PDB file of C-alpha atoms in Angstrom:
ATOM      1  CA  MET M   1       0.000   0.000   0.000  1.00  0.00           C
ATOM      2  CA  ILE M   2       2.793   2.426   0.890  1.00  0.00           C
ATOM      3  CA  PHE M   3       4.539   1.429  -2.362  1.00  0.00           C
ATOM      4  CA  LEU M   4       1.511   2.613  -4.377  1.00  0.00           C
ATOM      5  CA  LYS M   5       1.519   5.911  -2.504  1.00  0.00           C
ATOM      6  CA  TYR M   6       5.230   6.269  -3.312  1.00  0.00           C
ATOM      7  CA  ILE M   7       4.491   5.727  -7.022  1.00  0.00           C
ATOM      8  CA  ALA M   8       1.575   8.186  -6.981  1.00  0.00           C
ATOM      9  CA  THR M   9       3.718  10.897  -5.393  1.00  0.00           C
ATOM     10  CA  LEU M  10       6.830  10.062  -7.454  1.00  0.00           C
ATOM     11  CA  GLY M  11       8.704   9.650  -4.202  1.00  0.00           C
ATOM     12  CA  PHE M  12       9.463  13.029  -2.657  1.00  0.00           C
ATOM     13  CA  ILE M  13       8.265  15.141  -5.613  1.00  0.00           C
ATOM     14  CA  GLY M  14       4.632  15.139  -4.534  1.00  0.00           C
ATOM     15  CA  TYR M  15       5.653  16.518  -1.132  1.00  0.00           C
ATOM     16  CA  LEU M  16       7.482  19.579  -2.431  1.00  0.00           C
ATOM     17  CA  PRO M  17       6.038  22.682  -0.737  1.00  0.00           C
ATOM     18  CA  PHE M  18       5.167  24.496  -3.966  1.00  0.00           C
ATOM     19  CA  ALA M  19       4.166  23.467  -7.498  1.00  0.00           C
ATOM     20  CA  PRO M  20       4.436  19.691  -7.066  1.00  0.00           C
ATOM     21  CA  GLY M  21       2.488  19.177 -10.318  1.00  0.00           C
ATOM     22  CA  THR M  22       4.962  21.290 -12.249  1.00  0.00           C
ATOM     23  CA  PHE M  23       7.867  19.372 -10.718  1.00  0.00           C
ATOM     24  CA  GLY M  24       6.127  16.081 -11.538  1.00  0.00           C
ATOM     25  CA  THR M  25       5.922  17.235 -15.143  1.00  0.00           C
ATOM     26  CA  LEU M  26       9.557  18.347 -15.031  1.00  0.00           C
ATOM     27  CA  ALA M  27      10.506  14.846 -13.826  1.00  0.00           C
ATOM     28  CA  ALA M  28       8.840  13.476 -16.968  1.00  0.00           C
ATOM     29  CA  VAL M  29      10.770  15.978 -19.103  1.00  0.00           C
ATOM     30  CA  ILE M  30      14.044  14.778 -17.600  1.00  0.00           C
ATOM     31  CA  PHE M  31      12.969  11.147 -18.024  1.00  0.00           C
ATOM     32  CA  MET M  32      12.179  11.698 -21.709  1.00  0.00           C
ATOM     33  CA  VAL M  33      15.371  13.689 -22.398  1.00  0.00           C
ATOM     34  CA  ILE M  34      17.548  11.017 -20.822  1.00  0.00           C
ATOM     35  CA  LEU M  35      15.701   8.038 -22.293  1.00  0.00           C
ATOM     36  CA  LYS M  36      14.822   9.414 -25.767  1.00  0.00           C
ATOM     37  CA  PRO M  37      12.616   6.341 -26.344  1.00  0.00           C
ATOM     38  CA  SER M  38      11.755   4.924 -29.734  1.00  0.00           C
ATOM     39  CA  LEU M  39       8.081   5.285 -30.666  1.00  0.00           C
ATOM     40  CA  PRO M  40       7.112   1.726 -29.622  1.00  0.00           C
ATOM     41  CA  LEU M  41       8.878   2.139 -26.263  1.00  0.00           C
ATOM     42  CA  HIS M  42       7.340   5.594 -25.814  1.00  0.00           C
ATOM     43  CA  ILE M  43       3.852   4.164 -26.406  1.00  0.00           C
ATOM     44  CA  GLY M  44       4.512   1.226 -24.070  1.00  0.00           C
ATOM     45  CA  LEU M  45       5.895   3.416 -21.283  1.00  0.00           C
ATOM     46  CA  THR M  46       3.024   5.885 -21.613  1.00  0.00           C
ATOM     47  CA  VAL M  47       0.451   3.099 -21.316  1.00  0.00           C
ATOM     48  CA  PHE M  48       2.391   1.632 -18.376  1.00  0.00           C
ATOM     49  CA  PHE M  49       2.498   4.976 -16.522  1.00  0.00           C
ATOM     50  CA  ILE M  50      -1.181   5.661 -17.200  1.00  0.00           C
ATOM     51  CA  ILE M  51      -2.151   2.268 -15.756  1.00  0.00           C
ATOM     52  CA  ALA M  52       0.295   2.670 -12.852  1.00  0.00           C
ATOM     53  CA  GLY M  53      -1.159   6.139 -12.287  1.00  0.00           C
ATOM     54  CA  ILE M  54      -4.740   4.908 -12.166  1.00  0.00           C
ATOM     55  CA  VAL M  55      -3.916   2.120  -9.712  1.00  0.00           C
ATOM     56  CA  SER M  56      -1.506   4.062  -7.487  1.00  0.00           C
ATOM     57  CA  SER M  57      -3.454   7.319  -7.356  1.00  0.00           C
ATOM     58  CA  ASN M  58      -6.627   5.425  -6.512  1.00  0.00           C
ATOM     59  CA  LYS M  59      -4.934   3.941  -3.448  1.00  0.00           C
ATOM     60  CA  ALA M  60      -3.089   7.169  -2.576  1.00  0.00           C
ATOM     61  CA  GLU M  61      -6.358   9.105  -2.624  1.00  0.00           C
ATOM     62  CA  GLU M  62      -7.682   6.657  -0.016  1.00  0.00           C
ATOM     63  CA  LEU M  63      -4.550   6.976   2.108  1.00  0.00           C
ATOM     64  CA  PHE M  64      -4.507  10.783   1.928  1.00  0.00           C
ATOM     65  CA  ARG M  65      -8.268  10.843   2.592  1.00  0.00           C
ATOM     66  CA  GLN M  66      -8.498  13.687   0.089  1.00  0.00           C
ATOM     67  CA  LYS M  67      -9.931  13.802  -3.421  1.00  0.00           C
ATOM     68  CA  ASP M  68      -7.117  14.327  -5.957  1.00  0.00           C
ATOM     69  CA  SER M  69      -4.540  15.337  -3.339  1.00  0.00           C
ATOM     70  CA  ARG M  70      -1.925  17.791  -4.546  1.00  0.00           C
ATOM     71  CA  HIS M  71       0.669  15.218  -3.464  1.00  0.00           C
ATOM     72  CA  ILE M  72      -0.406  12.884  -6.285  1.00  0.00           C
ATOM     73  CA  VAL M  73       1.728  13.802  -9.303  1.00  0.00           C
ATOM     74  CA  ILE M  74       1.933  10.592 -11.332  1.00  0.00           C
ATOM     75  CA  ASP M  75      -0.904  12.048 -13.424  1.00  0.00           C
ATOM     76  CA  GLU M  76       1.301  14.944 -14.548  1.00  0.00           C
ATOM     77  CA  PHE M  77       4.157  12.562 -15.317  1.00  0.00           C
ATOM     78  CA  ALA M  78       1.994  10.242 -17.440  1.00  0.00           C
ATOM     79  CA  GLY M  79       0.129  13.145 -19.031  1.00  0.00           C
ATOM     80  CA  TYR M  80       3.320  14.821 -20.178  1.00  0.00           C
ATOM     81  CA  MET M  81       4.540  11.571 -21.687  1.00  0.00           C
ATOM     82  CA  ALA M  82       1.246  11.224 -23.561  1.00  0.00           C
ATOM     83  CA  SER M  83       1.480  14.822 -24.787  1.00  0.00           C
ATOM     84  CA  LEU M  84       4.652  13.938 -26.727  1.00  0.00           C
ATOM     85  CA  LEU M  85       3.310  10.841 -28.476  1.00  0.00           C
ATOM     86  CA  PHE M  86       3.962  10.783 -32.235  1.00  0.00           C
ATOM     87  CA  LEU M  87       6.053  13.963 -32.057  1.00  0.00           C
ATOM     88  CA  PRO M  88       9.798  14.370 -32.625  1.00  0.00           C
ATOM     89  CA  LEU M  89      11.669  14.435 -29.327  1.00  0.00           C
ATOM     90  CA  SER M  90      13.519  17.628 -30.202  1.00  0.00           C
ATOM     91  CA  TRP M  91      14.123  20.407 -27.678  1.00  0.00           C
ATOM     92  CA  GLY M  92      11.498  22.604 -29.341  1.00  0.00           C
ATOM     93  CA  TYR M  93       8.752  20.021 -28.930  1.00  0.00           C
ATOM     94  CA  ILE M  94       9.910  18.994 -25.460  1.00  0.00           C
ATOM     95  CA  ILE M  95       9.760  22.584 -24.180  1.00  0.00           C
ATOM     96  CA  ALA M  96       6.562  23.499 -26.055  1.00  0.00           C
ATOM     97  CA  ALA M  97       4.867  20.357 -24.726  1.00  0.00           C
ATOM     98  CA  PHE M  98       5.916  21.258 -21.175  1.00  0.00           C
ATOM     99  CA  VAL M  99       4.486  24.784 -21.432  1.00  0.00           C
ATOM    100  CA  LEU M 100       1.278  23.752 -23.217  1.00  0.00           C
ATOM    101  CA  PHE M 101       0.665  20.739 -20.995  1.00  0.00           C
ATOM    102  CA  ARG M 102       1.010  22.809 -17.809  1.00  0.00           C
ATOM    103  CA  PHE M 103      -1.235  25.495 -19.357  1.00  0.00           C
ATOM    104  CA  PHE M 104      -4.006  23.021 -20.212  1.00  0.00           C
ATOM    105  CA  ASP M 105      -3.586  21.091 -16.962  1.00  0.00           C
ATOM    106  CA  ILE M 106      -3.889  24.219 -14.815  1.00  0.00           C
ATOM    107  CA  LEU M 107      -6.561  25.980 -16.871  1.00  0.00           C
ATOM    108  CA  LYS M 108      -8.597  22.804 -17.510  1.00  0.00           C
ATOM    109  CA  PRO M 109     -10.615  24.111 -20.471  1.00  0.00           C
ATOM    110  CA  PRO M 110     -13.953  22.381 -21.186  1.00  0.00           C
ATOM    111  CA  PRO M 111     -14.604  19.532 -20.816  1.00  0.00           C
ATOM    112  CA  LEU M 112     -11.457  18.701 -18.799  1.00  0.00           C
ATOM    113  CA  ARG M 113     -12.712  20.216 -15.540  1.00  0.00           C
ATOM    114  CA  ARG M 114     -15.761  17.946 -15.609  1.00  0.00           C
ATOM    115  CA  LEU M 115     -13.726  14.758 -16.060  1.00  0.00           C
ATOM    116  CA  GLU M 116     -12.676  14.685 -12.393  1.00  0.00           C
ATOM    117  CA  ASP M 117     -16.337  14.902 -11.395  1.00  0.00           C
ATOM    118  CA  VAL M 118     -17.587  12.339 -13.904  1.00  0.00           C
ATOM    119  CA  PHE M 119     -14.963   9.716 -13.020  1.00  0.00           C
ATOM    120  CA  ASN M 120     -13.991   8.704  -9.497  1.00  0.00           C
ATOM    121  CA  GLY M 121     -10.747   7.609  -7.901  1.00  0.00           C
ATOM    122  CA  GLY M 122      -7.607   6.987  -9.872  1.00  0.00           C
ATOM    123  CA  PHE M 123      -9.338   7.120 -13.232  1.00  0.00           C
ATOM    124  CA  GLY M 124     -10.736  10.579 -12.427  1.00  0.00           C
ATOM    125  CA  ILE M 125      -7.333  11.794 -11.248  1.00  0.00           C
ATOM    126  CA  MET M 126      -5.726  10.662 -14.490  1.00  0.00           C
ATOM    127  CA  ALA M 127      -8.547  11.651 -16.877  1.00  0.00           C
ATOM    128  CA  ASP M 128      -8.089  15.432 -16.891  1.00  0.00           C
ATOM    129  CA  ASP M 129      -4.318  15.094 -17.363  1.00  0.00           C
ATOM    130  CA  ILE M 130      -4.754  12.714 -20.276  1.00  0.00           C
ATOM    131  CA  GLY M 131      -7.236  15.224 -21.698  1.00  0.00           C
ATOM    132  CA  ALA M 132      -4.652  18.013 -21.257  1.00  0.00           C
ATOM    133  CA  ALA M 133      -2.149  15.768 -23.042  1.00  0.00           C
ATOM    134  CA  VAL M 134      -4.556  15.293 -25.951  1.00  0.00           C
ATOM    135  CA  TYR M 135      -5.069  19.075 -26.222  1.00  0.00           C
ATOM    136  CA  THR M 136      -1.295  19.632 -26.064  1.00  0.00           C
ATOM    137  CA  ASN M 137      -0.596  16.982 -28.682  1.00  0.00           C
ATOM    138  CA  LEU M 138      -3.257  18.314 -31.047  1.00  0.00           C
ATOM    139  CA  VAL M 139      -1.840  21.842 -30.847  1.00  0.00           C
ATOM    140  CA  LEU M 140       1.689  20.571 -31.491  1.00  0.00           C
ATOM    141  CA  GLN M 141       0.563  18.310 -34.342  1.00  0.00           C
ATOM    142  CA  LEU M 142      -1.011  21.324 -36.057  1.00  0.00           C
TER     143      LEU M 142
END
């Protein structure tokens, strides 16, 4: 159980006193820059982190006794990874995806804000970030 909480918070990152979501996204940036995965690996890792995020954040939400606790940042990590799918992993796209993903994740334009209300638990926590990733990816694809 504690292991799932550790995954959901990305270790210490979720406990940072300010902007843990931004630092969770930054951890994904660093991960992608270091790994530079091929497309099949990128897809596989994104799916893995989305599933791990759903499972771990569901349990972490129970343990924190708070809906979508600010300490849960696996959703930002997985969302950022999804935002880069099918894009070149060049510095321009990596930085633009970071800025756009944080913009859409914080602003939560329609219908993203409703996703947390429509879905419960880990799926709800992950849903708005995956939506922000889709918005980010669409903008960058255009």
